[in-house]
PDB file of C-alpha atoms in Angstrom:
ATOM      1  CA  MET A  22       8.039 -23.743 -74.986  1.00 96.00           C
ATOM      2  CA  LYS A  23       9.963 -23.526 -71.737  1.00 97.00           C
ATOM      3  CA  PHE A  24      13.486 -24.202 -70.560  1.00 98.00           C
ATOM      4  CA  ARG A  25      13.667 -27.086 -68.065  1.00 98.00           C
ATOM      5  CA  PRO A  26      16.955 -27.105 -66.116  1.00 97.00           C
ATOM      6  CA  CYS A  27      18.756 -30.278 -65.099  1.00 96.00           C
ATOM      7  CA  ILE A  28      21.014 -31.750 -62.439  1.00 97.00           C
ATOM      8  CA  ASP A  29      22.683 -34.988 -63.563  1.00 94.00           C
ATOM      9  CA  ILE A  30      24.486 -36.910 -60.825  1.00 95.00           C
ATOM     10  CA  HIS A  31      27.065 -39.630 -61.456  1.00 93.00           C
ATOM     11  CA  ASN A  32      29.418 -41.224 -58.935  1.00 92.00           C
ATOM     12  CA  GLY A  33      28.250 -38.742 -56.306  1.00 94.00           C
ATOM     13  CA  LYS A  34      29.044 -35.625 -58.359  1.00 94.00           C
ATOM     14  CA  VAL A  35      27.122 -33.230 -60.583  1.00 95.00           C
ATOM     15  CA  LYS A  36      28.263 -34.001 -64.119  1.00 84.00           C
ATOM     16  CA  GLN A  37      27.417 -33.729 -67.772  1.00 83.00           C
ATOM     17  CA  ILE A  38      28.216 -36.864 -69.729  1.00 71.00           C
ATOM     18  CA  VAL A  39      27.913 -38.263 -73.232  1.00 58.00           C
ATOM     19  CA  GLY A  40      24.707 -40.262 -72.769  1.00 54.00           C
ATOM     20  CA  GLY A  41      25.633 -43.205 -74.987  1.00 55.00           C
ATOM     21  CA  SER A  42      28.906 -43.744 -73.118  1.00 58.00           C
ATOM     22  CA  LEU A  43      27.321 -44.672 -69.787  1.00 53.00           C
ATOM     23  CA  LYS A  44      28.294 -48.131 -68.513  1.00 57.00           C
ATOM     24  CA  ASP A  45      27.341 -49.804 -65.251  1.00 57.00           C
ATOM     25  CA  VAL A  46      30.508 -51.904 -65.365  1.00 56.00           C
ATOM     26  CA  GLY A  47      33.104 -49.857 -63.542  1.00 60.00           C
ATOM     27  CA  ASP A  48      30.643 -46.946 -63.255  1.00 58.00           C
ATOM     28  CA  GLN A  49      32.117 -45.510 -66.440  1.00 55.00           C
ATOM     29  CA  ALA A  50      31.035 -42.556 -68.553  1.00 61.00           C
ATOM     30  CA  ARG A  51      32.714 -40.098 -70.896  1.00 68.00           C
ATOM     31  CA  GLU A  52      32.527 -36.770 -69.106  1.00 69.00           C
ATOM     32  CA  ASN A  53      31.968 -33.370 -70.630  1.00 69.00           C
ATOM     33  CA  PHE A  54      31.924 -31.594 -67.293  1.00 79.00           C
ATOM     34  CA  SER A  55      32.359 -32.383 -63.610  1.00 84.00           C
ATOM     35  CA  SER A  56      31.280 -29.610 -61.257  1.00 89.00           C
ATOM     36  CA  GLU A  57      33.171 -28.261 -58.310  1.00 93.00           C
ATOM     37  CA  TYR A  58      29.765 -27.487 -56.761  1.00 96.00           C
ATOM     38  CA  ASP A  59      27.305 -29.925 -55.266  1.00 97.00           C
ATOM     39  CA  SER A  60      23.684 -30.439 -56.287  1.00 98.00           C
ATOM     40  CA  THR A  61      22.294 -27.921 -53.796  1.00 98.00           C
ATOM     41  CA  PHE A  62      24.157 -25.084 -55.542  1.00 98.00           C
ATOM     42  CA  TYR A  63      22.264 -25.726 -58.759  1.00 98.00           C
ATOM     43  CA  ALA A  64      18.935 -26.416 -57.054  1.00 98.00           C
ATOM     44  CA  ARG A  65      19.122 -23.134 -55.148  1.00 98.00           C
ATOM     45  CA  LYS A  66      20.011 -21.272 -58.324  1.00 98.00           C
ATOM     46  CA  TYR A  67      17.035 -22.702 -60.196  1.00 98.00           C
ATOM     47  CA  ARG A  68      14.796 -21.872 -57.232  1.00 98.00           C
ATOM     48  CA  GLU A  69      16.065 -18.287 -57.043  1.00 98.00           C
ATOM     49  CA  ASP A  70      15.592 -17.906 -60.805  1.00 97.00           C
ATOM     50  CA  GLY A  71      12.048 -19.270 -60.666  1.00 97.00           C
ATOM     51  CA  LEU A  72      12.700 -22.238 -62.968  1.00 97.00           C
ATOM     52  CA  LYS A  73      10.308 -25.086 -62.183  1.00 96.00           C
ATOM     53  CA  GLY A  74       9.859 -28.509 -63.733  1.00 97.00           C
ATOM     54  CA  GLY A  75      13.510 -29.364 -64.274  1.00 97.00           C
ATOM     55  CA  HIS A  76      14.853 -32.817 -63.597  1.00 96.00           C
ATOM     56  CA  ILE A  77      17.374 -34.505 -61.347  1.00 97.00           C
ATOM     57  CA  ILE A  78      18.728 -37.749 -62.788  1.00 93.00           C
ATOM     58  CA  MET A  79      20.655 -40.295 -60.705  1.00 95.00           C
ATOM     59  CA  LEU A  80      22.976 -42.024 -63.172  1.00 90.00           C
ATOM     60  CA  ASN A  81      24.230 -44.894 -61.008  1.00 91.00           C
ATOM     61  CA  SER A  82      22.486 -48.213 -60.564  1.00 87.00           C
ATOM     62  CA  ALA A  83      21.372 -49.271 -57.098  1.00 89.00           C
ATOM     63  CA  ALA A  84      24.135 -51.907 -57.203  1.00 89.00           C
ATOM     64  CA  SER A  85      26.867 -49.301 -57.674  1.00 91.00           C
ATOM     65  CA  ALA A  86      29.343 -48.522 -54.923  1.00 91.00           C
ATOM     66  CA  TYR A  87      28.605 -44.860 -55.664  1.00 93.00           C
ATOM     67  CA  TYR A  88      24.825 -45.159 -55.385  1.00 94.00           C
ATOM     68  CA  ALA A  89      24.576 -43.923 -51.775  1.00 96.00           C
ATOM     69  CA  ALA A  90      26.615 -40.798 -52.595  1.00 96.00           C
ATOM     70  CA  THR A  91      24.581 -40.141 -55.733  1.00 97.00           C
ATOM     71  CA  LYS A  92      21.285 -40.539 -53.864  1.00 98.00           C
ATOM     72  CA  ALA A  93      22.503 -38.219 -51.081  1.00 98.00           C
ATOM     73  CA  GLN A  94      23.251 -35.540 -53.677  1.00 98.00           C
ATOM     74  CA  ALA A  95      19.787 -35.995 -55.184  1.00 98.00           C
ATOM     75  CA  LEU A  96      18.034 -35.729 -51.833  1.00 98.00           C
ATOM     76  CA  GLY A  97      20.067 -32.615 -51.060  1.00 98.00           C
ATOM     77  CA  ALA A  98      18.832 -30.966 -54.254  1.00 98.00           C
ATOM     78  CA  LEU A  99      15.209 -31.853 -53.467  1.00 98.00           C
ATOM     79  CA  SER A 100      15.585 -30.375 -50.003  1.00 98.00           C
ATOM     80  CA  ALA A 101      17.061 -27.177 -51.467  1.00 98.00           C
ATOM     81  CA  TYR A 102      14.162 -26.745 -53.908  1.00 98.00           C
ATOM     82  CA  PRO A 103      11.022 -28.427 -52.525  1.00 98.00           C
ATOM     83  CA  ASP A 104       8.342 -29.112 -55.148  1.00 98.00           C
ATOM     84  CA  GLY A 105      10.516 -27.467 -57.785  1.00 98.00           C
ATOM     85  CA  MET A 106      12.147 -30.417 -59.558  1.00 98.00           C
ATOM     86  CA  GLN A 107      11.409 -33.915 -60.787  1.00 98.00           C
ATOM     87  CA  ILE A 108      13.624 -36.907 -60.017  1.00 98.00           C
ATOM     88  CA  GLY A 109      14.534 -40.063 -61.912  1.00 96.00           C
ATOM     89  CA  GLY A 110      16.847 -43.034 -61.585  1.00 93.00           C
ATOM     90  CA  GLY A 111      15.730 -46.354 -60.154  1.00 93.00           C
ATOM     91  CA  ILE A 112      12.215 -45.177 -59.316  1.00 96.00           C
ATOM     92  CA  THR A 113       9.607 -47.874 -58.609  1.00 97.00           C
ATOM     93  CA  ALA A 114       6.108 -47.997 -57.144  1.00 97.00           C
ATOM     94  CA  GLU A 115       7.716 -49.076 -53.877  1.00 97.00           C
ATOM     95  CA  ASN A 116      10.139 -46.140 -53.457  1.00 97.00           C
ATOM     96  CA  ALA A 117       8.421 -43.308 -55.372  1.00 97.00           C
ATOM     97  CA  ALA A 118       6.686 -41.896 -52.290  1.00 96.00           C
ATOM     98  CA  GLU A 119      10.048 -41.492 -50.541  1.00 97.00           C
ATOM     99  CA  TYR A 120      11.208 -39.025 -53.190  1.00 98.00           C
ATOM    100  CA  LEU A 121       7.925 -37.124 -53.269  1.00 98.00           C
ATOM    101  CA  GLU A 122       8.056 -36.776 -49.487  1.00 98.00           C
ATOM    102  CA  ALA A 123      11.669 -35.563 -49.825  1.00 98.00           C
ATOM    103  CA  GLY A 124      10.515 -32.699 -52.061  1.00 98.00           C
ATOM    104  CA  ALA A 125      10.198 -33.987 -55.628  1.00 98.00           C
ATOM    105  CA  SER A 126       7.293 -32.587 -57.634  1.00 98.00           C
ATOM    106  CA  HIS A 127       7.197 -35.691 -59.877  1.00 98.00           C
ATOM    107  CA  VAL A 128       8.965 -39.012 -60.280  1.00 98.00           C
ATOM    108  CA  ILE A 129      10.557 -39.958 -63.620  1.00 98.00           C
ATOM    109  CA  VAL A 130      10.413 -43.620 -64.598  1.00 96.00           C
ATOM    110  CA  THR A 131      11.795 -45.778 -67.404  1.00 92.00           C
ATOM    111  CA  SER A 132      13.195 -49.200 -66.524  1.00 92.00           C
ATOM    112  CA  TYR A 133      10.483 -50.097 -63.997  1.00 95.00           C
ATOM    113  CA  VAL A 134       7.792 -49.585 -66.643  1.00 96.00           C
ATOM    114  CA  PHE A 135       9.713 -50.848 -69.687  1.00 94.00           C
ATOM    115  CA  TRP A 136      10.579 -54.068 -67.937  1.00 91.00           C
ATOM    116  CA  GLN A 137      12.634 -56.736 -69.732  1.00 90.00           C
ATOM    117  CA  GLY A 138      12.258 -55.006 -73.067  1.00 91.00           C
ATOM    118  CA  ARG A 139       8.518 -54.402 -73.108  1.00 95.00           C
ATOM    119  CA  ILE A 140       5.828 -52.299 -71.451  1.00 96.00           C
ATOM    120  CA  GLU A 141       4.923 -53.823 -68.095  1.00 96.00           C
ATOM    121  CA  TRP A 142       1.366 -52.515 -67.745  1.00 96.00           C
ATOM    122  CA  GLU A 143       0.976 -53.930 -64.256  1.00 97.00           C
ATOM    123  CA  HIS A 144       3.965 -51.909 -63.041  1.00 97.00           C
ATOM    124  CA  LEU A 145       2.661 -48.772 -64.729  1.00 96.00           C
ATOM    125  CA  GLU A 146      -0.779 -49.124 -63.184  1.00 96.00           C
ATOM    126  CA  LYS A 147       0.726 -49.852 -59.778  1.00 97.00           C
ATOM    127  CA  LEU A 148       2.914 -46.752 -59.957  1.00 97.00           C
ATOM    128  CA  SER A 149       0.026 -44.549 -61.074  1.00 96.00           C
ATOM    129  CA  ARG A 150      -2.102 -45.791 -58.180  1.00 95.00           C
ATOM    130  CA  ALA A 151       0.731 -45.312 -55.682  1.00 95.00           C
ATOM    131  CA  VAL A 152       1.447 -41.641 -56.381  1.00 96.00           C
ATOM    132  CA  GLY A 153      -1.258 -40.441 -58.783  1.00 97.00           C
ATOM    133  CA  LYS A 154      -0.704 -40.372 -62.527  1.00 97.00           C
ATOM    134  CA  GLU A 155      -0.251 -36.591 -62.655  1.00 97.00           C
ATOM    135  CA  ARG A 156       2.945 -36.964 -60.639  1.00 98.00           C
ATOM    136  CA  VAL A 157       4.413 -39.599 -62.962  1.00 98.00           C
ATOM    137  CA  VAL A 158       6.781 -38.588 -65.783  1.00 98.00           C
ATOM    138  CA  LEU A 159       7.469 -41.377 -68.255  1.00 98.00           C
ATOM    139  CA  ASP A 160      10.966 -41.210 -69.678  1.00 95.00           C
ATOM    140  CA  LEU A 161      10.802 -42.337 -73.304  1.00 96.00           C
ATOM    141  CA  SER A 162      14.487 -41.779 -73.963  1.00 91.00           C
ATOM    142  CA  CYS A 163      15.325 -43.508 -77.214  1.00 93.00           C
ATOM    143  CA  ARG A 164      17.948 -44.493 -79.754  1.00 91.00           C
ATOM    144  CA  SER A 165      17.589 -45.106 -83.470  1.00 90.00           C
ATOM    145  CA  ARG A 166      17.831 -48.555 -85.053  1.00 90.00           C
ATOM    146  CA  GLU A 167      18.698 -49.713 -88.556  1.00 83.00           C
ATOM    147  CA  ASP A 168      15.145 -49.166 -89.786  1.00 87.00           C
ATOM    148  CA  GLY A 169      15.376 -45.477 -88.874  1.00 85.00           C
ATOM    149  CA  SER A 170      12.790 -45.792 -86.093  1.00 93.00           C
ATOM    150  CA  TYR A 171      13.322 -44.777 -82.487  1.00 95.00           C
ATOM    151  CA  TYR A 172      13.129 -47.364 -79.720  1.00 95.00           C
ATOM    152  CA  VAL A 173      12.886 -46.736 -75.988  1.00 95.00           C
ATOM    153  CA  VAL A 174      16.071 -47.649 -74.103  1.00 93.00           C
ATOM    154  CA  THR A 175      16.407 -48.592 -70.438  1.00 89.00           C
ATOM    155  CA  ASP A 176      18.978 -49.250 -67.716  1.00 79.00           C
ATOM    156  CA  ARG A 177      20.704 -45.902 -68.043  1.00 67.00           C
ATOM    157  CA  TRP A 178      20.254 -45.957 -71.844  1.00 74.00           C
ATOM    158  CA  GLN A 179      22.208 -49.209 -72.282  1.00 75.00           C
ATOM    159  CA  LYS A 180      19.451 -51.644 -73.336  1.00 87.00           C
ATOM    160  CA  PHE A 181      17.037 -51.478 -76.256  1.00 91.00           C
ATOM    161  CA  THR A 182      13.402 -52.395 -75.684  1.00 93.00           C
ATOM    162  CA  ASP A 183      10.977 -53.599 -78.345  1.00 94.00           C
ATOM    163  CA  VAL A 184       8.902 -50.429 -77.856  1.00 95.00           C
ATOM    164  CA  LYS A 185       8.990 -48.298 -81.000  1.00 96.00           C
ATOM    165  CA  LEU A 186       8.181 -44.689 -80.262  1.00 96.00           C
ATOM    166  CA  SER A 187       5.051 -43.518 -82.033  1.00 97.00           C
ATOM    167  CA  ASN A 188       2.059 -41.257 -81.575  1.00 96.00           C
ATOM    168  CA  ALA A 189      -0.096 -44.293 -80.814  1.00 97.00           C
ATOM    169  CA  VAL A 190       2.263 -45.537 -78.081  1.00 97.00           C
ATOM    170  CA  MET A 191       2.366 -42.083 -76.492  1.00 98.00           C
ATOM    171  CA  GLU A 192      -1.435 -41.858 -76.585  1.00 97.00           C
ATOM    172  CA  GLU A 193      -1.691 -45.194 -74.783  1.00 97.00           C
ATOM    173  CA  LEU A 194       0.956 -44.405 -72.178  1.00 97.00           C
ATOM    174  CA  GLY A 195      -0.410 -40.893 -71.642  1.00 97.00           C
ATOM    175  CA  GLU A 196      -3.369 -42.377 -69.789  1.00 96.00           C
ATOM    176  CA  PHE A 197      -1.013 -43.264 -66.923  1.00 96.00           C
ATOM    177  CA  CYS A 198       1.238 -40.206 -66.579  1.00 97.00           C
ATOM    178  CA  GLY A 199       1.301 -36.438 -66.356  1.00 98.00           C
ATOM    179  CA  GLU A 200       4.271 -35.730 -68.662  1.00 98.00           C
ATOM    180  CA  PHE A 201       6.885 -37.288 -70.915  1.00 98.00           C
ATOM    181  CA  LEU A 202      10.640 -36.714 -70.901  1.00 97.00           C
ATOM    182  CA  VAL A 203      12.564 -37.791 -73.997  1.00 96.00           C
ATOM    183  CA  HIS A 204      16.347 -37.840 -74.302  1.00 92.00           C
ATOM    184  CA  GLY A 205      17.643 -38.303 -77.831  1.00 89.00           C
ATOM    185  CA  VAL A 206      20.417 -40.595 -76.600  1.00 84.00           C
ATOM    186  CA  ASP A 207      22.306 -40.740 -79.904  1.00 78.00           C
ATOM    187  CA  VAL A 208      23.178 -37.046 -79.540  1.00 69.00           C
ATOM    188  CA  GLU A 209      22.884 -36.646 -75.761  1.00 69.00           C
ATOM    189  CA  GLY A 210      25.883 -34.745 -74.408  1.00 57.00           C
ATOM    190  CA  LYS A 211      27.403 -34.144 -77.853  1.00 59.00           C
ATOM    191  CA  ALA A 212      26.073 -30.614 -78.556  1.00 66.00           C
ATOM    192  CA  SER A 213      26.033 -31.705 -82.187  1.00 66.00           C
ATOM    193  CA  GLY A 214      22.528 -30.643 -83.147  1.00 82.00           C
ATOM    194  CA  ILE A 215      19.067 -31.963 -82.402  1.00 91.00           C
ATOM    195  CA  MET A 216      17.520 -35.216 -83.663  1.00 90.00           C
ATOM    196  CA  GLU A 217      15.234 -33.531 -86.170  1.00 93.00           C
ATOM    197  CA  GLU A 218      12.974 -36.464 -87.023  1.00 94.00           C
ATOM    198  CA  LEU A 219      12.515 -37.252 -83.345  1.00 95.00           C
ATOM    199  CA  VAL A 220      11.541 -33.647 -82.620  1.00 96.00           C
ATOM    200  CA  ARG A 221       8.987 -33.762 -85.450  1.00 96.00           C
ATOM    201  CA  LEU A 222       7.577 -37.021 -84.102  1.00 96.00           C
ATOM    202  CA  LEU A 223       7.202 -35.596 -80.593  1.00 97.00           C
ATOM    203  CA  ALA A 224       5.683 -32.347 -81.833  1.00 97.00           C
ATOM    204  CA  ALA A 225       2.993 -34.298 -83.716  1.00 97.00           C
ATOM    205  CA  TYR A 226       1.714 -35.738 -80.431  1.00 97.00           C
ATOM    206  CA  GLU A 227      -1.204 -33.749 -78.984  1.00 94.00           C
ATOM    207  CA  GLY A 228      -1.532 -35.166 -75.467  1.00 94.00           C
ATOM    208  CA  ARG A 229       0.651 -34.736 -72.380  1.00 97.00           C
ATOM    209  CA  LYS A 230       3.427 -32.177 -71.994  1.00 97.00           C
ATOM    210  CA  VAL A 231       6.712 -33.317 -73.543  1.00 98.00           C
ATOM    211  CA  THR A 232      10.239 -32.207 -72.680  1.00 98.00           C
ATOM    212  CA  TYR A 233      13.020 -32.937 -75.187  1.00 96.00           C
ATOM    213  CA  ALA A 234      16.718 -33.256 -74.339  1.00 93.00           C
ATOM    214  CA  GLY A 235      19.691 -33.953 -76.586  1.00 89.00           C
ATOM    215  CA  GLY A 236      22.064 -32.209 -78.933  1.00 87.00           C
ATOM    216  CA  ILE A 237      21.169 -28.543 -78.485  1.00 94.00           C
ATOM    217  CA  GLY A 238      24.632 -27.019 -78.844  1.00 92.00           C
ATOM    218  CA  SER A 239      24.049 -23.414 -79.873  1.00 94.00           C
ATOM    219  CA  MET A 240      21.431 -20.681 -79.989  1.00 94.00           C
ATOM    220  CA  GLU A 241      21.033 -21.575 -83.681  1.00 95.00           C
ATOM    221  CA  ASP A 242      20.165 -25.163 -82.690  1.00 94.00           C
ATOM    222  CA  LEU A 243      17.640 -23.806 -80.211  1.00 95.00           C
ATOM    223  CA  LYS A 244      16.064 -21.607 -82.895  1.00 96.00           C
ATOM    224  CA  GLU A 245      15.804 -24.620 -85.217  1.00 95.00           C
ATOM    225  CA  PHE A 246      14.293 -26.666 -82.407  1.00 96.00           C
ATOM    226  CA  GLU A 247      11.642 -24.006 -81.873  1.00 97.00           C
ATOM    227  CA  ARG A 248      10.856 -23.984 -85.599  1.00 96.00           C
ATOM    228  CA  LEU A 249      10.619 -27.765 -85.980  1.00 95.00           C
ATOM    229  CA  SER A 250       8.590 -28.235 -82.813  1.00 97.00           C
ATOM    230  CA  GLY A 251       6.308 -25.291 -83.479  1.00 97.00           C
ATOM    231  CA  GLY A 252       7.119 -24.142 -79.950  1.00 96.00           C
ATOM    232  CA  LYS A 253       5.078 -27.042 -78.546  1.00 96.00           C
ATOM    233  CA  LEU A 254       7.882 -28.865 -76.720  1.00 98.00           C
ATOM    234  CA  ASP A 255       9.814 -27.854 -73.635  1.00 98.00           C
ATOM    235  CA  PHE A 256      13.562 -28.466 -73.686  1.00 97.00           C
ATOM    236  CA  THR A 257      16.660 -29.144 -71.624  1.00 95.00           C
ATOM    237  CA  ILE A 258      20.218 -28.040 -72.314  1.00 95.00           C
ATOM    238  CA  GLY A 259      23.059 -29.686 -70.424  1.00 91.00           C
ATOM    239  CA  SER A 260      26.666 -29.799 -71.615  1.00 88.00           C
ATOM    240  CA  ALA A 261      26.295 -26.859 -73.989  1.00 92.00           C
ATOM    241  CA  LEU A 262      25.150 -24.478 -71.239  1.00 95.00           C
ATOM    242  CA  ASP A 263      27.810 -22.170 -69.770  1.00 95.00           C
ATOM    243  CA  LEU A 264      26.597 -23.265 -66.341  1.00 95.00           C
ATOM    244  CA  PHE A 265      28.179 -26.636 -67.206  1.00 94.00           C
ATOM    245  CA  GLY A 266      31.210 -25.453 -69.144  1.00 91.00           C
ATOM    246  CA  GLY A 267      29.503 -24.857 -72.501  1.00 93.00           C
ATOM    247  CA  LYS A 268      28.979 -21.775 -74.664  1.00 94.00           C
ATOM    248  CA  ILE A 269      25.227 -21.132 -74.514  1.00 96.00           C
ATOM    249  CA  PRO A 270      24.521 -18.360 -71.973  1.00 97.00           C
ATOM    250  CA  TYR A 271      22.296 -19.666 -69.191  1.00 97.00           C
ATOM    251  CA  GLU A 272      20.973 -16.180 -68.455  1.00 97.00           C
ATOM    252  CA  VAL A 273      19.902 -15.628 -72.060  1.00 97.00           C
ATOM    253  CA  VAL A 274      18.041 -18.950 -72.168  1.00 97.00           C
ATOM    254  CA  ARG A 275      16.471 -18.348 -68.771  1.00 97.00           C
ATOM    255  CA  GLU A 276      15.239 -14.872 -69.643  1.00 96.00           C
ATOM    256  CA  LYS A 277      13.833 -15.876 -73.026  1.00 94.00           C
ATOM    257  CA  PHE A 278      12.259 -19.218 -72.153  1.00 96.00           C
ATOM    258  CA  SER A 279      11.317 -19.166 -68.453  1.00 89.00           C
TER     259      SER A 279
END
């Protein structure tokens, strides 16, 4: 169980947002924190502290007026910490190599693979061939539906797919990737506690490495996460970390879980 740091970039700035509030229209999001520092500050810090395997997420669509500024911030972070962080946001088989050459250790993909609400196996195979499956991280970020099940969401967490998260689905997808990243979008950015059933579901999977993000708001939440997951899952903390204006001490988490 390791701490995976993050750098979320929206409208050209490092931010922490409430995940479910993100809207492409007007490039809107409810912000928890907007940093006075750029992405390279955080990337250098993670590098100096020896934290590998964190993720950089570009939260603007390619059609956004802010996309160029957001991408520039992302590339700056990769340059500051070569081979130290993963990157996601608009990744396809056609552009993945650009980010790996810029310094990313892995590329994180959702919408390109979960195309038009379903798994596009051709895209997944094409991506795996282009960069090698061990450098692909599939983002299975999900939201709950009325039946209590979790469904993968795409397009910056705005659109439901018909893909219900399960051990069987993860087994199948695991043949084409090196890791999974899963944001519990219903609690993302709220520091309101973890999605317990989702954590149990992820911990029951025995294949690829899984990193969970969403809702960890205190050291007590982190302790409960460790108990429910059996220490099998890695984790990310965003808004609740003092590095981003929260109350959880970054140094304590780093020292205990690096």
